[in-house]
Coordinates of C-alpha atoms and ligand atoms in Angstrom, one line a residue:
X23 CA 64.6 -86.7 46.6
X24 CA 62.6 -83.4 47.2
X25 CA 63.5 -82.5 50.9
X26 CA 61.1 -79.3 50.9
X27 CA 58.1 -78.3 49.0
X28 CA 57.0 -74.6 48.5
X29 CA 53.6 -73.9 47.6
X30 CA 51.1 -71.5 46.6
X31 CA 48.8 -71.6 49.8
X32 CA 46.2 -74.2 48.8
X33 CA 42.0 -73.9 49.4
X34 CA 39.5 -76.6 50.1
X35 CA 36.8 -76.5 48.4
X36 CA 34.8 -79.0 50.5
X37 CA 35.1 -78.8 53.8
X38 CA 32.7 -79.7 57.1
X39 CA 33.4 -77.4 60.0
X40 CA 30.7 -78.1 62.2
X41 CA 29.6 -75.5 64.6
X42 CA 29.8 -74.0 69.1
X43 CA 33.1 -76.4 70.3
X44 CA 33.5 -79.0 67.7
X45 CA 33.9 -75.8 65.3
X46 CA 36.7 -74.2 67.6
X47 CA 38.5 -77.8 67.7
X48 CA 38.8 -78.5 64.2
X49 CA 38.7 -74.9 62.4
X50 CA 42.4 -74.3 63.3
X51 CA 44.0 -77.3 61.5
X52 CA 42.2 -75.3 59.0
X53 CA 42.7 -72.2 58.9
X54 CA 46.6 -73.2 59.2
X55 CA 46.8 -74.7 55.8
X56 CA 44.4 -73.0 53.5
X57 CA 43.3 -69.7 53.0
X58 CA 39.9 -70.3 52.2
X59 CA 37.0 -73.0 52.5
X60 CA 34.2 -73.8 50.8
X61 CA 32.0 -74.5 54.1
X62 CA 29.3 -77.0 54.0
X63 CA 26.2 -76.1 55.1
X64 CA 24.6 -79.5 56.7
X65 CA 24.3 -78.0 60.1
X66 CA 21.5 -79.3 62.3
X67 CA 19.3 -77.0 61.7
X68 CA 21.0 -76.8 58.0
X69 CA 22.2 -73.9 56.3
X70 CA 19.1 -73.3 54.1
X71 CA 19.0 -68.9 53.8
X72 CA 21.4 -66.4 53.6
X73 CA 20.7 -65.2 57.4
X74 CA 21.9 -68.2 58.6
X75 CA 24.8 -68.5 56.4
X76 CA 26.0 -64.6 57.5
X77 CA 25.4 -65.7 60.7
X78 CA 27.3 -69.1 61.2
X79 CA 30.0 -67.2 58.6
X80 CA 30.6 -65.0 61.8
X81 CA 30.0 -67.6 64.5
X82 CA 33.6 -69.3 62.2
X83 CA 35.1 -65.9 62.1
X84 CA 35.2 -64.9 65.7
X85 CA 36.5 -68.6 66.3
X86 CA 39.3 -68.4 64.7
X87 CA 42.5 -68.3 66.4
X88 CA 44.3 -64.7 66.8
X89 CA 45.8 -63.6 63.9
X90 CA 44.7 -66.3 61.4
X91 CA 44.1 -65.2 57.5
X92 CA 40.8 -67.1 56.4
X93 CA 37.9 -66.6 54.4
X94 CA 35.3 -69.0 55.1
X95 CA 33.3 -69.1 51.9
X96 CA 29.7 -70.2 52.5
X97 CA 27.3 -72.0 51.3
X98 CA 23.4 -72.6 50.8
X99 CA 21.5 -76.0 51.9
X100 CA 19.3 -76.4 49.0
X101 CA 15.6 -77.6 50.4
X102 CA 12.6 -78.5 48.3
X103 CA 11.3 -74.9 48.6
X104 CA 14.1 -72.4 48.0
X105 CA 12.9 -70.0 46.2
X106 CA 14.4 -67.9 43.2
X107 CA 14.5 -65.1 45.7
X108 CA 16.4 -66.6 48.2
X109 CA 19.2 -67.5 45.7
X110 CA 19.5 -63.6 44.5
X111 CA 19.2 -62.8 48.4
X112 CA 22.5 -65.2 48.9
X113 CA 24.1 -63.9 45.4
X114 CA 23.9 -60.4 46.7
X115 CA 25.6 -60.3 50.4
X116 CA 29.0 -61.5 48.2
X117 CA 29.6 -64.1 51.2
X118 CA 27.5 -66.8 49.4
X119 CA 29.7 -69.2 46.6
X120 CA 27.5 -72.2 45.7
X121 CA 24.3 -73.8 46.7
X122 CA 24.6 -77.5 47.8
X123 CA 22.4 -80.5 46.6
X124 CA 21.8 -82.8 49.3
X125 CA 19.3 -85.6 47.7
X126 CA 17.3 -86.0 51.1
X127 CA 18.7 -89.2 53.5
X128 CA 22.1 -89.1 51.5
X129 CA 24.1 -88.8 54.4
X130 CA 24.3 -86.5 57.7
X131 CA 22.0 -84.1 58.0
X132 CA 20.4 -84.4 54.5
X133 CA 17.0 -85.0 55.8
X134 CA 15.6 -81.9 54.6
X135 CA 17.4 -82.1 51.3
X136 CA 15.8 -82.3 48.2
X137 CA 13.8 -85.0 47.6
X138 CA 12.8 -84.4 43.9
X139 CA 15.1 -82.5 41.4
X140 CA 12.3 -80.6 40.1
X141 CA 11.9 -78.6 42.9
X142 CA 14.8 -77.5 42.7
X143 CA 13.3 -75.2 39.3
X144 CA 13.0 -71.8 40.5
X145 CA 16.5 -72.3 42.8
X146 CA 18.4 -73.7 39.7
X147 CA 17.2 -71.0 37.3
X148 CA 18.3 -68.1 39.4
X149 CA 21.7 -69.9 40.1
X150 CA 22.3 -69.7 36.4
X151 CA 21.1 -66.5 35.7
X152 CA 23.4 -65.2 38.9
X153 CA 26.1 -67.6 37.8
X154 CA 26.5 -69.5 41.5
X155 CA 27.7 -73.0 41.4
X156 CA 25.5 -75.8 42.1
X157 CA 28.0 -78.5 44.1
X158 CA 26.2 -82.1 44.4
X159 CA 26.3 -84.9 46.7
X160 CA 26.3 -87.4 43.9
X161 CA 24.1 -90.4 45.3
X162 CA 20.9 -91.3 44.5
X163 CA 19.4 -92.8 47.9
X164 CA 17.1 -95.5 46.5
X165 CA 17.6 -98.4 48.9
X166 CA 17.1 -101.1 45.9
X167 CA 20.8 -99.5 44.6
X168 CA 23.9 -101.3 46.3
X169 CA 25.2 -98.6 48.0
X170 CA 28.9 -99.2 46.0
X171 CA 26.7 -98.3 42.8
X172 CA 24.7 -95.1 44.1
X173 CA 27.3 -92.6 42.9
X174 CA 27.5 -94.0 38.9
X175 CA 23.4 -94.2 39.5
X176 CA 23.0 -90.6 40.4
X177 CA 24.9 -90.0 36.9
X178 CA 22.7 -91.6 35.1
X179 CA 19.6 -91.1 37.2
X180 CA 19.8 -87.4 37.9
X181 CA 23.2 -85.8 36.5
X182 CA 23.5 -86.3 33.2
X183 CA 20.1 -84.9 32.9
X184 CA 20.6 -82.1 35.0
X185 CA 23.7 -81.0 33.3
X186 CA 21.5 -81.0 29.9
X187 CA 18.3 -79.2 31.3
X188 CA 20.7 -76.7 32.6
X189 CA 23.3 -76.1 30.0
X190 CA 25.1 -72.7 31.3
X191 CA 24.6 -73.9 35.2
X192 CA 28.1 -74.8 36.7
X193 CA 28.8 -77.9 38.7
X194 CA 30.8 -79.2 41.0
X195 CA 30.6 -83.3 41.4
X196 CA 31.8 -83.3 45.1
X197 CA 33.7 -86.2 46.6
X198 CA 34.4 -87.9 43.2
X199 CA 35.0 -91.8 44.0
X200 CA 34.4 -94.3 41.1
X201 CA 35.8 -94.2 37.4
X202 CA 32.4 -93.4 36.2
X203 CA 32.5 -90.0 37.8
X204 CA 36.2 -89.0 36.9
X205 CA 34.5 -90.5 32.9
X206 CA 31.6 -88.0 33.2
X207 CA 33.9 -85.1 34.1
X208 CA 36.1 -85.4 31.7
X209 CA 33.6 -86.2 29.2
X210 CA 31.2 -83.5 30.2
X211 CA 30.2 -80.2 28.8
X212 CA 32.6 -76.7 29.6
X213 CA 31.3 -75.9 33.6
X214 CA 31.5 -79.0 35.4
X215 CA 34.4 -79.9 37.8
X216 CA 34.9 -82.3 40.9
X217 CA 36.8 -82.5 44.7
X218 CA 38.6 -85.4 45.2
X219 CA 39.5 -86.1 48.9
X220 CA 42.6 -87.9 50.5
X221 CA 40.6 -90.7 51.2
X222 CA 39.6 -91.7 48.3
X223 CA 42.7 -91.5 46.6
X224 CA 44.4 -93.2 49.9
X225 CA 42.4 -96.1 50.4
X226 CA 40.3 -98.7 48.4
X227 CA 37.2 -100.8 50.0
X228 CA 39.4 -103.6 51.6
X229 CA 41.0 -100.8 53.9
X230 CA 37.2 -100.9 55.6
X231 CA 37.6 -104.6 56.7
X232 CA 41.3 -105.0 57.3
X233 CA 41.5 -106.6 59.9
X234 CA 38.6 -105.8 61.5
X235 CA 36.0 -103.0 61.0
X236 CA 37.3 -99.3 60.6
X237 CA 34.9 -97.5 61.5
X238 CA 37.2 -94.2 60.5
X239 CA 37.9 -94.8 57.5
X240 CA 33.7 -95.0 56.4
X241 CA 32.8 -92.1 55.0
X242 CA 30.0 -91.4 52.5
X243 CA 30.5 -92.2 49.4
X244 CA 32.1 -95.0 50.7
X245 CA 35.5 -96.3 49.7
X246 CA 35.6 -98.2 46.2
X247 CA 37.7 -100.6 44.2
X248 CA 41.1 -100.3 43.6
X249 CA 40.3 -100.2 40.0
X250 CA 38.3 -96.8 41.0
X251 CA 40.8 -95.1 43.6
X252 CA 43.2 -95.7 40.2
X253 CA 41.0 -93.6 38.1
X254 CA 40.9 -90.7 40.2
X255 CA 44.2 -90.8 40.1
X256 CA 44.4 -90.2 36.4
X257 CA 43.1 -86.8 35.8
X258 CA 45.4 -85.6 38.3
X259 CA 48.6 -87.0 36.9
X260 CA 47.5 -85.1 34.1
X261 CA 47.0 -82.1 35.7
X262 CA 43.3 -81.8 34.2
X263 CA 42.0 -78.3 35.1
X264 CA 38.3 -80.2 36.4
X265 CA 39.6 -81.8 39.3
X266 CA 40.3 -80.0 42.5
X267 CA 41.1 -80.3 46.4
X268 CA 38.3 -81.2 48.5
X269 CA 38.6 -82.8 51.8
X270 CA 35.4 -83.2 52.7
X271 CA 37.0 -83.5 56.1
X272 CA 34.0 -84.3 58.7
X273 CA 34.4 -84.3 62.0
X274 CA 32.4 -86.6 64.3
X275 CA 33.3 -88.1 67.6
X276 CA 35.2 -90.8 68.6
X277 CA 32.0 -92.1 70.2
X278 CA 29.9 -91.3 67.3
X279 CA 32.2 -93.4 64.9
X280 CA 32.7 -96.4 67.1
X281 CA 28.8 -97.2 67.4
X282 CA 26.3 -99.9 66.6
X283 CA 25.4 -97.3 64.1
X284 CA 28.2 -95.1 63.5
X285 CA 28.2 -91.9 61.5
X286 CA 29.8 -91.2 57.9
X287 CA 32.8 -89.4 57.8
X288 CA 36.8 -89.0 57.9
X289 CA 38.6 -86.2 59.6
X290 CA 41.6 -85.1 57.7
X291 CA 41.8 -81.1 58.2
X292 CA 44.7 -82.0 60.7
X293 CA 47.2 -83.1 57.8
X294 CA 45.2 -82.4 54.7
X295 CA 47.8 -80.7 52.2
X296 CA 50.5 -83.3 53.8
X297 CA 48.3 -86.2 53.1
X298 CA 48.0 -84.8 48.8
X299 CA 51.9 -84.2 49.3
X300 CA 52.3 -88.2 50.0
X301 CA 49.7 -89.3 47.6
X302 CA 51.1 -86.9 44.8
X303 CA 55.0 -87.9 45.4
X304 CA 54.2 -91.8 45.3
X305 CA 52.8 -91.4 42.3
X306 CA 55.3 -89.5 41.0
X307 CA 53.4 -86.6 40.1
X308 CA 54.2 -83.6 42.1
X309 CA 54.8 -81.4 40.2
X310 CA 51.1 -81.5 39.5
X311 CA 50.1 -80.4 43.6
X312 CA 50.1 -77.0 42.8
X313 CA 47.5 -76.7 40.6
X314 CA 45.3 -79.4 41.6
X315 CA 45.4 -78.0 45.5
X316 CA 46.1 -74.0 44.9
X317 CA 44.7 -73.1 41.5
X318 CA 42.2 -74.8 39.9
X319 CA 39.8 -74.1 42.4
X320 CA 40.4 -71.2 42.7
X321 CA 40.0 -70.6 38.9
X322 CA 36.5 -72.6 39.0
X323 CA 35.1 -70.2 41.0
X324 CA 36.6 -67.2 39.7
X325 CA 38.5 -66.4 42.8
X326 CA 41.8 -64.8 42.7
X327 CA 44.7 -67.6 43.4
X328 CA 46.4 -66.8 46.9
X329 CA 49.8 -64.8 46.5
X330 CA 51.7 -66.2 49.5
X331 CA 53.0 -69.7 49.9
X332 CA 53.3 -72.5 52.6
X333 CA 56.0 -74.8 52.9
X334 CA 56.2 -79.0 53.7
X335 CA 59.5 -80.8 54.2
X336 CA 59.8 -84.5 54.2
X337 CA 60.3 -85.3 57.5
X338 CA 57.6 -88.1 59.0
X339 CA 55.4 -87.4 61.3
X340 CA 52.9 -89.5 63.2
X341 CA 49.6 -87.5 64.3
X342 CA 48.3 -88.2 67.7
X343 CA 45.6 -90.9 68.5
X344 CA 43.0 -88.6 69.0
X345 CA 42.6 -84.9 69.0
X346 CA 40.5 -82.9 72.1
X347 CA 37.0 -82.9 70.5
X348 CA 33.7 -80.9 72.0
X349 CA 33.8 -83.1 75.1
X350 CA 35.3 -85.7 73.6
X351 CA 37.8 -87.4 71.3
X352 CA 38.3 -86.9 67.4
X353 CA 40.4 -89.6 65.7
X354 CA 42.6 -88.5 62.7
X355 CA 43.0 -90.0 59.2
X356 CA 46.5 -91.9 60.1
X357 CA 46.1 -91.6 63.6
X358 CA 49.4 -93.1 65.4
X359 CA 50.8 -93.7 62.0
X360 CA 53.6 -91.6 60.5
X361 CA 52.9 -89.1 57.2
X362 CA 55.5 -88.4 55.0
X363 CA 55.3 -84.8 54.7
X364 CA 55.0 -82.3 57.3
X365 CA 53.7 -78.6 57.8
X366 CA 57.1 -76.3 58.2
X367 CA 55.4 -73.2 57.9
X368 CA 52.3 -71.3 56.7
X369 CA 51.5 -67.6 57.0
X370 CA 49.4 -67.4 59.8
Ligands
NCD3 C1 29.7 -85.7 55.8 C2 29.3 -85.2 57.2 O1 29.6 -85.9 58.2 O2 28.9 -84.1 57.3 N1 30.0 -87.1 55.9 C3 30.7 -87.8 55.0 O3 30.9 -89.0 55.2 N2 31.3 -87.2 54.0 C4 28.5 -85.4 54.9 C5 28.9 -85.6 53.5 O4 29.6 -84.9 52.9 O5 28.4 -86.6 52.9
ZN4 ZN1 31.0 -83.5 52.6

């Protein structure tokens, strides 16, 4: 059996780091294991010009611990009225890699998403013509949809006709969770890729209810079937170029989560690559890690892979109950319970 893994340093490519404490808490397990984030832009206010992109870009900069190496890649909130302009203002300061697609009351913070795709016109013609990715929260947010069906709706509804009206615009289909999206992917035209997080290719539905409600494991999109945590499983055995690391780790706190209303979203920065490692070894496959979480990405967004390397040994490891969290407590993906592979070292 492998005893140690060597790696090219991996990236996330969708990644929540929040903002003032709650940034300083979780950016480290960050900036520890990957060299570079794609940073969502659902802040409250959100993200939606390139000033405050430049400007929360530094507010992540100056909190990262001394001596880190990380480049926090940013990203635009797309609203109903961003304007051509303000996509070629973003394209131009160089710090600016994609423009996010909230559909308005998808999940946190989407409220001043986009609320009709055609809006989105004069945004979605300058992203082509500049070449700068349009990444998707794929859900339509109809309440008549069963929320387990909203993802393979929004392909129907609004992808699969976006993808045609726009046939040189390139796409990232974040947070991949049912075998309808892994089938569009693969089926779809050159230019369109998706994240896949450790949840989703952890856990199936049931792992919501075991027991009891688990309120850390909801996320949005919510866990599926087993039949789809299978399927995203199969691009990645196959080492299919489309399909990349994405955490989508969001952090909310323990008191935020364990509510009569408690938010979406799993934390998983603390033990991300560790977490693939597991996932990739029992399923025999990997061999196929390296491309999936150091390269492919990487490629998509025609970024130069990293050069240096980080390093995971077998050795179980159980991550603490809860992690110090802007006041309050954050509670891990496995918290208390042991992860095969652990962090030996990184660069920084
Ligand atoms: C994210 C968050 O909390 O910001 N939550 C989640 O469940 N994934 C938002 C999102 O990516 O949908
Ligand atoms: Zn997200």
């Amino acid at each position: 059996m492998t005893r140690e893994l060597r790696l090219r340093r991996p990236d996330d490519w969708h990644l929540h780091l929040r903002d003032g404490a709650a940034l300083r808490a979780v950016l480290p397990f960050t900036s520890k294991r990957f060299a570079r984030a794609i940073v969502m832009p659902n802040l409250a206010p959100p993200v939606t010009n390139t000033a405050l992109a430049l400007a929360y870009r530094e507010r992540i900069l100056s909190a990262l611990p001394p001596g880190a190496r990380f480049q926090p890649l940013m990203t635009l909130y797309l609203t109903d009225h961003t304007s051509g302009a303000e996509i070629e203002h973003a394209h131009a300061s160089g710090a600016i890699f994609g423009c996010k697609l909230y559909p308005a009351g998808a999940t946190t913070h989407s409220e001043a998403g986009v609320t009709d795709i055609a809006r989105l016109e004069p945004a979605l013609a300058s992203m082509t013509a500049l070449d700068l990715p349009l990444l998707v929260h794929g859900e339509v947010t109809d309440a008549q949809v069963d929320v387990f069906e909203r993802e393979a709706r929004f392909i129907d509804r609004v992808l699969a006709p976006l993808a045609e009206r726009w046939p040189q615009l390139r796409i990232v289909f974040e947070h991949v969770t049912t075998r309808a999206a892994v089938e569009f992917v693969r089926s779809a035209r050159p230019g369109i890729a998706a994240t896949v997080t450790p949840q989703h290719l952890l856990h199936n539905r049931n792992a919501l209810f075991a027991g009891g409600l688990r309120p850390h494991l909801y996320c949005l999109p919510v866990l599926k079937t087993e039949a789809d945590r299978r399927a995203l499983l199969e691009p990645l055995a196959g080492g299919d170029i489309r399909f990349f690391l994405g955490t989508d780790s969001a952090p909310h706190a323990r008191a935020a989560k364990e509510s009569a209303c408690g938010c979406a979203g799993v934390f998983s920065s603390h033990a991300a690559i560790e977490l693939y490692a597991e996932i990739f070894e029992t399923e025999s496959i990997l061999p196929r890690l390296q491309g999936f979480a150091s390269e492919y990405g990487a490629d998509f967004y025609r970024l130069p892979r990293n050069q240096d390397e980080i390093s995971l040994v077998r050795e179980p490891w159980s991550p603490p109950a809860s992690y110090p969290y802007d006041g309050g407590e954050l509670v891990p993906l496995r918290a208390g319970e042991p992860i095969a592979w652990r962090l030996q070292s990184a660069p920084a």
